Coordinates of C-alpha atoms in Angstrom, one line a residue:
X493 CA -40.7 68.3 -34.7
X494 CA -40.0 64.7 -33.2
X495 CA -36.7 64.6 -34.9
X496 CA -35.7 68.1 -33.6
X497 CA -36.7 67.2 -29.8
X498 CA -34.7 63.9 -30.6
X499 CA -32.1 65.9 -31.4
X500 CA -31.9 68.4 -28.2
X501 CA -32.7 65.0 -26.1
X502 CA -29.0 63.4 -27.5
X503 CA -27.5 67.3 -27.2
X504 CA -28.4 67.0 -23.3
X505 CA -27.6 63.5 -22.8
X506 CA -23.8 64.6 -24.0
X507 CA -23.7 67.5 -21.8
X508 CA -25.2 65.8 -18.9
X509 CA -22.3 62.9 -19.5
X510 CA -19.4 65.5 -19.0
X511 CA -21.4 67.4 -16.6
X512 CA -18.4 67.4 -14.4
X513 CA -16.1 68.9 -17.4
X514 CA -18.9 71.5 -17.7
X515 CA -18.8 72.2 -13.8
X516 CA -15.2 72.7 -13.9
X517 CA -14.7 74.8 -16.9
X518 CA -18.1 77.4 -15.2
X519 CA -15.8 77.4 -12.1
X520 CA -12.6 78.0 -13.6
X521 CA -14.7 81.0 -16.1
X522 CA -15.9 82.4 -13.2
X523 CA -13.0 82.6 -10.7
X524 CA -11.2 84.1 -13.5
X525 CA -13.6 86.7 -14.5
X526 CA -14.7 87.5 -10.8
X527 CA -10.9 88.1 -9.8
X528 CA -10.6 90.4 -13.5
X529 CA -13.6 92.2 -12.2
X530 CA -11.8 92.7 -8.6
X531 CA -8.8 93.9 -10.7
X532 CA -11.1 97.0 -12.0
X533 CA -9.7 99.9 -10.1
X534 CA -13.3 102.4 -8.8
X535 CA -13.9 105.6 -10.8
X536 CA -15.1 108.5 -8.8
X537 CA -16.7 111.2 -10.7
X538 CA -17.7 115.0 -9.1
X539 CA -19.3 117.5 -10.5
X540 CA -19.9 121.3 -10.8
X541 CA -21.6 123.9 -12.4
X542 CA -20.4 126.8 -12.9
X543 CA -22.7 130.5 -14.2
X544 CA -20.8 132.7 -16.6
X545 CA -22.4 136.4 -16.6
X546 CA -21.6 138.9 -19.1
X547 CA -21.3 142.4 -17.2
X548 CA -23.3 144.7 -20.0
X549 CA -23.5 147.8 -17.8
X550 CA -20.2 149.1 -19.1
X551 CA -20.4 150.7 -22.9
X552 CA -18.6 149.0 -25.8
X553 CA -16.4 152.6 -26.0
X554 CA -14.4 151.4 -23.7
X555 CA -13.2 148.5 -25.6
X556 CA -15.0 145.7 -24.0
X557 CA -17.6 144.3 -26.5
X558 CA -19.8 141.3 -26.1
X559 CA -17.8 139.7 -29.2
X560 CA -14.6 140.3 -27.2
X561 CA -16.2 138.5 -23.6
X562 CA -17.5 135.7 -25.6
X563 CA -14.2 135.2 -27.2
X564 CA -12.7 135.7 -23.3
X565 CA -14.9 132.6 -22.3
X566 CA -14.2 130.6 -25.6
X567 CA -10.4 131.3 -24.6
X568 CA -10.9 130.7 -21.1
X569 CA -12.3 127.4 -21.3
X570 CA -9.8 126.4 -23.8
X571 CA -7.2 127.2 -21.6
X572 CA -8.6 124.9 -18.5
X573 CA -7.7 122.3 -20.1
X574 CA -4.1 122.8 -21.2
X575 CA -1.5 121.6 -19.9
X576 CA -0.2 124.3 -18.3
X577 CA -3.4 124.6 -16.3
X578 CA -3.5 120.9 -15.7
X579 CA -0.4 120.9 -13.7
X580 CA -1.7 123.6 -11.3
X581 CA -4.2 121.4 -10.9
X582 CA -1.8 118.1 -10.2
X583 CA 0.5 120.6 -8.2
X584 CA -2.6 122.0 -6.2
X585 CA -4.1 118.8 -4.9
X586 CA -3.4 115.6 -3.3
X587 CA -1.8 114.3 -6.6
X588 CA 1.4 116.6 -6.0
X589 CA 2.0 113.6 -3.5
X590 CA 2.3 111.0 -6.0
X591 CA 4.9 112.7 -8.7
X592 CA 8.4 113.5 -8.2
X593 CA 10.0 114.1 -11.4
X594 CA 8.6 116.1 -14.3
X595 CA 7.5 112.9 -16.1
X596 CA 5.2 111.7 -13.7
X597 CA 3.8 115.1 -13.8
X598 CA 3.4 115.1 -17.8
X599 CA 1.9 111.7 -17.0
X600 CA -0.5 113.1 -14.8
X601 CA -1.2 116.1 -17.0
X602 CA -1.7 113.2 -19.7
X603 CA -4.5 111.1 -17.5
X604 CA -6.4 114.5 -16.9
X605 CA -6.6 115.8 -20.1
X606 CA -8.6 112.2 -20.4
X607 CA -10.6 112.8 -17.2
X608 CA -11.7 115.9 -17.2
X609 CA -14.7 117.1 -19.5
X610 CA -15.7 120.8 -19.6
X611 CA -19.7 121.3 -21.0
X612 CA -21.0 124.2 -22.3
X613 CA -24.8 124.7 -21.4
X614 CA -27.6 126.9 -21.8
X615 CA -28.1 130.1 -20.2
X616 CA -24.6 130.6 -19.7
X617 CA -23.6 127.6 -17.6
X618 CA -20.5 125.4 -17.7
X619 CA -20.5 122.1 -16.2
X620 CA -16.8 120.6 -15.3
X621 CA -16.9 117.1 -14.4
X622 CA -13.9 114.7 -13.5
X623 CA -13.4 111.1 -12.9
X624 CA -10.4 109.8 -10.7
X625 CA -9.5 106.4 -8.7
X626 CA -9.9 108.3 -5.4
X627 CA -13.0 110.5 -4.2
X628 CA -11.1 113.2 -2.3
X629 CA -8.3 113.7 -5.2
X630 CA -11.8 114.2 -7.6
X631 CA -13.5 116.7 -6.0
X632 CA -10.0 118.5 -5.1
X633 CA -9.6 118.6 -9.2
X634 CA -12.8 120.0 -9.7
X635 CA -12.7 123.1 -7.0
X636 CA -9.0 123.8 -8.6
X637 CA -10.5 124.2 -12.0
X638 CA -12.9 126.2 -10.6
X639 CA -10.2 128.5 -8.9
X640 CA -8.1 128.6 -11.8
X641 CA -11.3 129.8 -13.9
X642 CA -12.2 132.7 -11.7
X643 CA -8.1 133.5 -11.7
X644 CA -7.8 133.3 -15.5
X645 CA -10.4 135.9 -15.5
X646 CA -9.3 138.3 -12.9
X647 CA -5.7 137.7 -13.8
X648 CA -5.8 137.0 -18.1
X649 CA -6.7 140.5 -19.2
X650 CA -4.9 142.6 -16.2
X651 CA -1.5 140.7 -17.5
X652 CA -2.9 141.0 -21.1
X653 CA -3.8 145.2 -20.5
X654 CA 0.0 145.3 -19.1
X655 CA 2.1 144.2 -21.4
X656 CA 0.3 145.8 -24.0
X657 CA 1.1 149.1 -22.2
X658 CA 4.2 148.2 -21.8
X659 CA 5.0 147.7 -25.4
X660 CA 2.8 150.8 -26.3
X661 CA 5.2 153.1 -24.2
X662 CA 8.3 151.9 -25.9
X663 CA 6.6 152.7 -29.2
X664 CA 5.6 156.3 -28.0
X665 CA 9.4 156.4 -26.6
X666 CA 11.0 155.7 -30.0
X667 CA 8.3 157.9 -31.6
X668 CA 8.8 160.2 -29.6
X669 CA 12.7 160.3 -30.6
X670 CA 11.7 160.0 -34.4
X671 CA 9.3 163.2 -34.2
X672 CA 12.4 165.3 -32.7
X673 CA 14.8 164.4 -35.3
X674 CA 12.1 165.2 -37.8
X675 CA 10.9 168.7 -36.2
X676 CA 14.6 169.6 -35.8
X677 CA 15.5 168.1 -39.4
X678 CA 12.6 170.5 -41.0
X679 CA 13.5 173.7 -38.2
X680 CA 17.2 173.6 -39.8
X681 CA 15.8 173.3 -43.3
X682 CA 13.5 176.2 -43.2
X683 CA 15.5 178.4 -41.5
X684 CA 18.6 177.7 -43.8
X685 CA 16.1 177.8 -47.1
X686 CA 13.1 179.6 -46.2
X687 CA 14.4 181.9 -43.4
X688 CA 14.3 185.1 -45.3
X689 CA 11.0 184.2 -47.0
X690 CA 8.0 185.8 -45.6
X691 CA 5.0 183.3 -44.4
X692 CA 5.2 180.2 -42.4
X693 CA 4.8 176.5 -43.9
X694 CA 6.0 175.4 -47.2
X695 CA 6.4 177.2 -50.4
X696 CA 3.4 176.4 -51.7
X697 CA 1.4 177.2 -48.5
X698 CA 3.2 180.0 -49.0
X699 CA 2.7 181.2 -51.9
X700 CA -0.9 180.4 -51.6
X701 CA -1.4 182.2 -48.7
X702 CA 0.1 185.6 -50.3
X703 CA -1.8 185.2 -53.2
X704 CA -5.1 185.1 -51.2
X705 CA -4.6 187.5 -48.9
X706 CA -3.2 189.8 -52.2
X707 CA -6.9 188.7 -53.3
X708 CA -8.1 190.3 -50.3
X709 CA -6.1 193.3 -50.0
X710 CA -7.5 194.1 -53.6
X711 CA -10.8 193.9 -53.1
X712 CA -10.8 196.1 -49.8
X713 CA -8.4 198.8 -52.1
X714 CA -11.1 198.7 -54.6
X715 CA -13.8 198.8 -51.9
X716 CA -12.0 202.2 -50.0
X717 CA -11.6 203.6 -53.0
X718 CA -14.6 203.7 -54.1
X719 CA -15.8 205.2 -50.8
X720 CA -13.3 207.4 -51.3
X721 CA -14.9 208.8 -54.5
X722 CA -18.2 209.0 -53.0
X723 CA -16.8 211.2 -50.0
X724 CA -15.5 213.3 -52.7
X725 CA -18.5 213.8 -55.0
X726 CA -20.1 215.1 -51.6
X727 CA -18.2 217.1 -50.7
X728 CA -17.8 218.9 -54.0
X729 CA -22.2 219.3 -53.6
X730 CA -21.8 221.0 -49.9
X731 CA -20.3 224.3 -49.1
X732 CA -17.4 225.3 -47.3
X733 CA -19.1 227.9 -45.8
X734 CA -22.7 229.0 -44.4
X735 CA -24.0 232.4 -42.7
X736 CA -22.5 232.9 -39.2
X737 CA -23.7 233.4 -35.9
X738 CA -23.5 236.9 -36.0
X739 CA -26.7 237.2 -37.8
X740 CA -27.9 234.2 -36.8
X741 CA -31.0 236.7 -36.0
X742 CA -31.8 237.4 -39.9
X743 CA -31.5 233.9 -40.9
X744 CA -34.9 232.7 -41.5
X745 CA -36.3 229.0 -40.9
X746 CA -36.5 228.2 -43.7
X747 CA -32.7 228.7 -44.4
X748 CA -31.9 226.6 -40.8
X749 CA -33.7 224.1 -42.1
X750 CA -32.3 223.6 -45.3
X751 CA -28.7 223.6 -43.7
X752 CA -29.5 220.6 -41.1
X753 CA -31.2 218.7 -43.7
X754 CA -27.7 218.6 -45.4
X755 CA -25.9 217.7 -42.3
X756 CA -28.2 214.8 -41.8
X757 CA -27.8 213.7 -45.7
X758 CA -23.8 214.2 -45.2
X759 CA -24.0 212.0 -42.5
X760 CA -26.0 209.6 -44.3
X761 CA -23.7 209.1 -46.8
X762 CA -20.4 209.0 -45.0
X763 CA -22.2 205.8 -43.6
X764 CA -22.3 204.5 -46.7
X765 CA -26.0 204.6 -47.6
X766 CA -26.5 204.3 -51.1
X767 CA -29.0 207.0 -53.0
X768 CA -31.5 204.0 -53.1
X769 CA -31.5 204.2 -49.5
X770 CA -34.8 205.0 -48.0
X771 CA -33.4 207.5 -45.3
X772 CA -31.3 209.3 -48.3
X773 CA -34.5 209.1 -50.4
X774 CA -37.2 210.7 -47.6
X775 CA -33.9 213.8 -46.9
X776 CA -33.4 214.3 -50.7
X777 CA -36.7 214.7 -51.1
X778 CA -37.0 216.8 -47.9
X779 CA -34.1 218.8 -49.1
X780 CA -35.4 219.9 -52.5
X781 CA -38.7 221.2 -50.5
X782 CA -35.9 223.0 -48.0
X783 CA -33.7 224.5 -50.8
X784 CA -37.5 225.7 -52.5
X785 CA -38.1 227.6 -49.4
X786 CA -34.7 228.9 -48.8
X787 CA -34.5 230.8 -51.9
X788 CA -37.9 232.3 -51.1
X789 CA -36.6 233.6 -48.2
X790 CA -35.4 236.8 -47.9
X791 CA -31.6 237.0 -46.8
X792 CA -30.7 239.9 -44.0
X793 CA -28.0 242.3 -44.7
X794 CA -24.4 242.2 -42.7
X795 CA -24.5 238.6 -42.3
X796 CA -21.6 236.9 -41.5
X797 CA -20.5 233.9 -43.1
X798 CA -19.2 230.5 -40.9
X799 CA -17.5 227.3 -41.9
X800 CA -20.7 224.3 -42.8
X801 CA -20.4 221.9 -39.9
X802 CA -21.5 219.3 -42.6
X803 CA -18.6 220.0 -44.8
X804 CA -16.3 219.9 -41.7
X805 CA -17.5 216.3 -41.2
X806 CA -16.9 215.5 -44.7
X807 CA -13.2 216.5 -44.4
X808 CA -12.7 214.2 -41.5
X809 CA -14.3 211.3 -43.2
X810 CA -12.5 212.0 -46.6
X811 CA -8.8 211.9 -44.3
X812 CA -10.0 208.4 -42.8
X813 CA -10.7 207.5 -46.6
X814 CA -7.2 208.4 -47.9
X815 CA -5.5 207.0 -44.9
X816 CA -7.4 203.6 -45.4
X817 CA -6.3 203.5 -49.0
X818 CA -2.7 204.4 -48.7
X819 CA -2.5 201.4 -46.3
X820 CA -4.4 199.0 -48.4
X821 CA -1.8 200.5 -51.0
X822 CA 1.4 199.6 -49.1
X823 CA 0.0 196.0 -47.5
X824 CA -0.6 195.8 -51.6
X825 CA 2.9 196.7 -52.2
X826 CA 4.4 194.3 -49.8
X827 CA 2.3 191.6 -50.9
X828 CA 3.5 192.0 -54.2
X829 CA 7.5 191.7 -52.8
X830 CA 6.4 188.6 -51.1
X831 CA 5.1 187.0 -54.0
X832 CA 8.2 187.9 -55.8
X833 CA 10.2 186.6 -53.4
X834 CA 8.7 183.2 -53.7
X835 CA 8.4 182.6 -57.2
X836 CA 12.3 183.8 -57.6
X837 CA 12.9 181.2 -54.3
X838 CA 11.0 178.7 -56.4
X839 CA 12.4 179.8 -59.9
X840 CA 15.9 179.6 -59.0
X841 CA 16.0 176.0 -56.7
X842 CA 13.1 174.0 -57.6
X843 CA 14.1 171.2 -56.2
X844 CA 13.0 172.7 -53.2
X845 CA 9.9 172.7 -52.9
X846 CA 9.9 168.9 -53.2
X847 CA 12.3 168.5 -50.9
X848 CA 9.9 170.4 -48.2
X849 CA 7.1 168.5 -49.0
X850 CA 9.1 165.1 -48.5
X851 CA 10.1 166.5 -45.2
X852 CA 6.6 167.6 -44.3
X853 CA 5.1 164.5 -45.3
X854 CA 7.7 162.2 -43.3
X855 CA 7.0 164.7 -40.2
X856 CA 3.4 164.6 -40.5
X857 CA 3.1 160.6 -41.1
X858 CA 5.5 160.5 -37.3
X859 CA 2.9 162.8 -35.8
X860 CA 0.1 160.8 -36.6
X861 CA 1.5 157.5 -35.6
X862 CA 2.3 158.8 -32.3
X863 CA -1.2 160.4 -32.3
X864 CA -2.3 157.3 -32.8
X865 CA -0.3 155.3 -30.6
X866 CA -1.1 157.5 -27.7
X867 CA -5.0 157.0 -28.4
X868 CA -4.7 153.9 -28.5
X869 CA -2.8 153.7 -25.2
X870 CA -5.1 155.9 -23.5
X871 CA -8.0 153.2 -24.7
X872 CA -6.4 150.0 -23.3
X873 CA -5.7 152.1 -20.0
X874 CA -9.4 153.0 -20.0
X875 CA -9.9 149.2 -20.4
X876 CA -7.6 148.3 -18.1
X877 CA -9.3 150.8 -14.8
X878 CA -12.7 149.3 -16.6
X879 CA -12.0 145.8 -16.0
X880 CA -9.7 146.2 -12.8
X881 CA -12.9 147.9 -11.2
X882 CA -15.9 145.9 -12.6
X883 CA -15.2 143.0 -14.4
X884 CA -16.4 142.3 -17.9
X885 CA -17.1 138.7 -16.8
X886 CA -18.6 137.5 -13.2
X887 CA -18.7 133.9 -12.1
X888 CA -20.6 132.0 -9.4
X889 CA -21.0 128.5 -8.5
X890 CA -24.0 127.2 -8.9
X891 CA -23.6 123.2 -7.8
X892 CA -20.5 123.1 -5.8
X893 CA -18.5 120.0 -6.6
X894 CA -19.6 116.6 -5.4
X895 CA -18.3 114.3 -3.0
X896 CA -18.7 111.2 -4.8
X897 CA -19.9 108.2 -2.4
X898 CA -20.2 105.3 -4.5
X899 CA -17.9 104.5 -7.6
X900 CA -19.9 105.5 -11.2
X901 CA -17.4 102.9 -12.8
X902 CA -17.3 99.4 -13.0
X903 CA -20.9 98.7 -12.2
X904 CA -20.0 95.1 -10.3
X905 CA -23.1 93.6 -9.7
X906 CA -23.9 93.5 -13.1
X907 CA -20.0 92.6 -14.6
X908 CA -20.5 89.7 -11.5
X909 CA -23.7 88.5 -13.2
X910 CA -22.6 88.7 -16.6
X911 CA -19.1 86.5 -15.5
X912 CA -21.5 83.6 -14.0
X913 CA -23.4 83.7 -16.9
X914 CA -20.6 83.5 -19.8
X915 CA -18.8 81.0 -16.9
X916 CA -22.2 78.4 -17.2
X917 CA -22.8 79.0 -21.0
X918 CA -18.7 78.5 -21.4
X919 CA -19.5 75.5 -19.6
X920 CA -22.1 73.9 -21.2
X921 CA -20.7 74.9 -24.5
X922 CA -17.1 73.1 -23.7
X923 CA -19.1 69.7 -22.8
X924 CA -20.9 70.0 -26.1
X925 CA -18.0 70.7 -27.9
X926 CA -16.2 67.5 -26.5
X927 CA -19.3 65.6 -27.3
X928 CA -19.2 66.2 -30.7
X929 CA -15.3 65.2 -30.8
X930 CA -16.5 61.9 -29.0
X931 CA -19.2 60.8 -30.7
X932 CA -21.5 58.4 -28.4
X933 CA -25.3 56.9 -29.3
X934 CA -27.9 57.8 -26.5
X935 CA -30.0 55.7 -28.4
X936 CA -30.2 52.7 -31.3
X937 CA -32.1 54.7 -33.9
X938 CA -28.8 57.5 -33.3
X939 CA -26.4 54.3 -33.9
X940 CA -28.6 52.8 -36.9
X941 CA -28.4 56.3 -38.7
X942 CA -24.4 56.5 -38.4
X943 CA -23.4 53.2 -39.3
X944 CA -26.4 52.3 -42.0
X945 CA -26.9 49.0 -40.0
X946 CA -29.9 47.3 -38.9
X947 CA -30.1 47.8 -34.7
X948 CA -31.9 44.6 -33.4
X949 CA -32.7 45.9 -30.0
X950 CA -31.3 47.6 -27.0
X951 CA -30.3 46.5 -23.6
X952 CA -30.4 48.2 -20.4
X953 CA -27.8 49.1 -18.2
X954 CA -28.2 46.8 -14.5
X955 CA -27.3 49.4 -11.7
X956 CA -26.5 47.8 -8.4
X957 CA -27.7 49.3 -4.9
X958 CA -23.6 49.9 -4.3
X959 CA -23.8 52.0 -7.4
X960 CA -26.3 53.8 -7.7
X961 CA -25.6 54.9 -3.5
X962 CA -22.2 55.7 -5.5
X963 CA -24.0 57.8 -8.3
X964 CA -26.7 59.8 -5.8
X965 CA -23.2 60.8 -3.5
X966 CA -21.9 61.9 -6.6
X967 CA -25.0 63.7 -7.7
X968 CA -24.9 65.3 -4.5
X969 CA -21.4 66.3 -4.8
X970 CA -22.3 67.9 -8.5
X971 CA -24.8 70.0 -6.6
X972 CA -22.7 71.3 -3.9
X973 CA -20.9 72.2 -6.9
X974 CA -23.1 74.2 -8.7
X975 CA -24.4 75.4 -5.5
X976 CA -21.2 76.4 -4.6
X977 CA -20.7 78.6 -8.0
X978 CA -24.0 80.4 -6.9
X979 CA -22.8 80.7 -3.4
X980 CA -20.0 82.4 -4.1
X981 CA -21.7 85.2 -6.9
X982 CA -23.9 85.7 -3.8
X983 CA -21.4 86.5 -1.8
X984 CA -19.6 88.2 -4.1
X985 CA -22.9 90.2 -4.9
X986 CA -23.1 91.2 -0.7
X987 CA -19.5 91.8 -0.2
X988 CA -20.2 95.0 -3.3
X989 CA -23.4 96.3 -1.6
X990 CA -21.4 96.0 1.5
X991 CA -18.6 98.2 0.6
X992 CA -21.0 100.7 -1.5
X993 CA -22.9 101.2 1.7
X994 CA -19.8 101.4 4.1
X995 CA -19.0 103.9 1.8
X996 CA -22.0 105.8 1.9

């Protein structure tokens, strides 16, 4: 422990020796460091906050989905910050006053690409901050990125809507043009191959269409037919003929009866009731009971005989029957020509039907596509009124930007501090340094270890009153010095708060 105090005693002594070197080298340290520090142009920084709101009233049918306004604010914020938006920014503020050609603009655009910084926070909040030389040119920064956000908003999907329009219509134009020469292209082939076919479409359509509605024409033949029959097998079980009016007297009840029972079964019958009919059963059974009682019944003589009002309505039903079926016949017959027509159309060119199809197809694939095309123009113009009229997205400023007071960069007090300390430790360490170049011996145990040599004794030094007068002025002197070094970061130190409150 002795040794090492020994050791910082000699260490001290050799400073203390060039303490002048040391003073000089501190002042030299500092006046350099101080004046780098005054060199340090100020940096300004404002801020802003800015609240994005996503407009949800609106339904995603008319285009505008939350993916697509996230994706708007993604692209908006990206495009803040290019360089096309950075030199509306130099061109809309003070800094217009400080370019002239376009490379001190790129340069500009170049500097605030570095100084600006555009935050995403929570709840939907973006937070643009800048940092310039001068107060008034940062805050002028920040309310034009602000401006240019709210414009990119209003502005970025009208343009975006229009062009797209614009482009749509010349598609529907040319479409348009395509699906004439198509329509016209299949009207001249169908009227110079298929004019003098019966049926519209192609031959197949055709053709299927003949052969279903033959299907149909069958079944109704079949169906008349039969009712035909069954008018007949009535008819051939009612009489022409029943007593007349003339003795209309001597026809008894029972006889009356039996004949308006068979008008009511006739008519049954010529509605198409089958026997298993309840109404034909309950007048069947009614007319066997009737025809029991007529023969009973004693007939008057010199009655007249009169045409059966039943049978008369039989007659009319059975000419509705046969008129029904001849004309079932000859739709049947002129089906039948039709569908010979075609498969001799088809027999003899069969390289037609293909070509019809091809022609159909192209037509129908033009149709869609402008089907299409026009949808989708109808939905961006839908999008376009939507977001012309309520915007999908909706800013407001929530902290206007700052007017920055004080400079957030350098902090001088502290670089100040930090140059008078490094000045006194670059000091101290110089006069070390040189004392270990020039070895000297503070003491005669110091000069016995270096030379191995016995050290009989020590004298000490014999100050006069001149000198030592000589060595207080100069210790005074060596004081104002380092007085003055002190002075001076004071000074320094009040000059900073000066200016920062001047500022304020």
């Amino acid at each position: 422990m002795n040794g090492l105090l020994d050791e910082l005693r000699v260490a001290l002594h050799a400073i203390w020796m060039r303490r002048w070197i040391a003073l000089a080298v501190a002042w030299g340290i500092a006046v350099l460091g101080w004046a780098m520090v005054a060199q340090i142009p100020n940096s300004y920084e404002s801020r802003a906050r800015v609240s994005v709101q996503m407009n949800t009233i609106l339904p995603n049918a008319v285009g505008i989905t939350p993916a697509d306004q996230q994706k708007d604010m993604d692209t908006i914020r990206q495009t803040l910050t290019s360089a096309v938006s950075l030199e509306k920014v130099v061109r809309g503020t003070d800094l217009a006053n400080t370019v002239k050609t376009d490379r001190d603009v790129a340069d500009r655009v170049a500097g605030l690409s570095k100084a600006i910084k555009i935050t995403a926070q929570q709840d939907n909040l973006f937070e643009i901050v800048a940092t310039g030389a001068s107060p008034k040119v940062t805050r002028q920064v920040v309310q034009k990125l602000i401006d240019l956000f709210v414009e990119q908003n209003l502005s970025g999907d009208r343009d975006e809507t229009s062009t797209s329009l614009k482009f749509l219509d010349a598609q529907l134009e040319q479409r348009q043009k395509q699906l004439a020469d198509a329509d016209a292209k299949r009207a001249d082939f169908q009227n110079h191959y298929l004019g003098s076919l019966p049926g519209s479409g192609s031959l197949t359509d055709r053709m299927g269409a003949a052969r279903t509605a033959m299907a149909q024409v069958e079944s109704d033949l079949a169906a008349a037919q039969s009712s035909l029959a069954a008018v007949n097998g009535q008819m051939a079980g009612v009489p022409a003929s029943v007593a007349g009016a003339a003795s209309a007297a001597g026809v008894g009840p029972a006889r009356a009866r039996l004949n308006a029972i068979q008008g009511q079964l006739a008519d049954a019958r010529a509605r198409g009731y089958t026997e298993n009919h309840p109404d034909v059963i309950a007048l069947r059974n009614q007319l066997a009971a009737a025809q029991a009682a007529a023969r009973g019944e004693p007939v008057a003589a010199g009655a007249a005989s009169a045409t059966n009002p039943a049978y008369l309505s039989l007659r009319s039903i059975q000419a509705d029957k046969q008129a029904q079926v001849a004309a079932l016949l000859a739709r049947k017959a002129q089906l039948q020509g039709d569908l010979d027509a075609i498969t001799a159309k088809l027999a003899g060119d069969p390289g037609v039907a293909a070509q019809q199809s091809k022609i159909d197809n192209d037509y129908q694939v033009l149709k869609d596509g402008y089907a299409k095309l026009l949808a989708d123009r109808e939905a961006i113009k839908l999008r376009g009124q939507a977001q012309s009229q309520t915007d999908s997205i909706k800013f407001s400023v929530i902290d206007p930007p700052t007017a920055p007071r004080v400079p957030t960069a350098p902090n001088r007090p502290l670089l100040l501090t930090g140059v008078l300390i490094v000045a006194l430790g670059g000091g101290v360490a110089v006069a070390f340094v040189l004392a270990q170049l020039k070895a000297t011996f503070a003491t005669a145990a110091r000069l016995e270890k270096a030379t191995g040599m016995p050290v009989l004794g020590s004298i000490g030094e014999m100050v006069t009153a001149t000198q030592t007068a000589a060595r207080r002025r100069m210790l005074l002197y060596y004081g104002g010095g380092v007085g003055g070094l002190g002075v001076a970061y004071i000074a320094l130190l009040g000059v900073e708060m000066l200016q920062r409150g001047l500022a304020a």
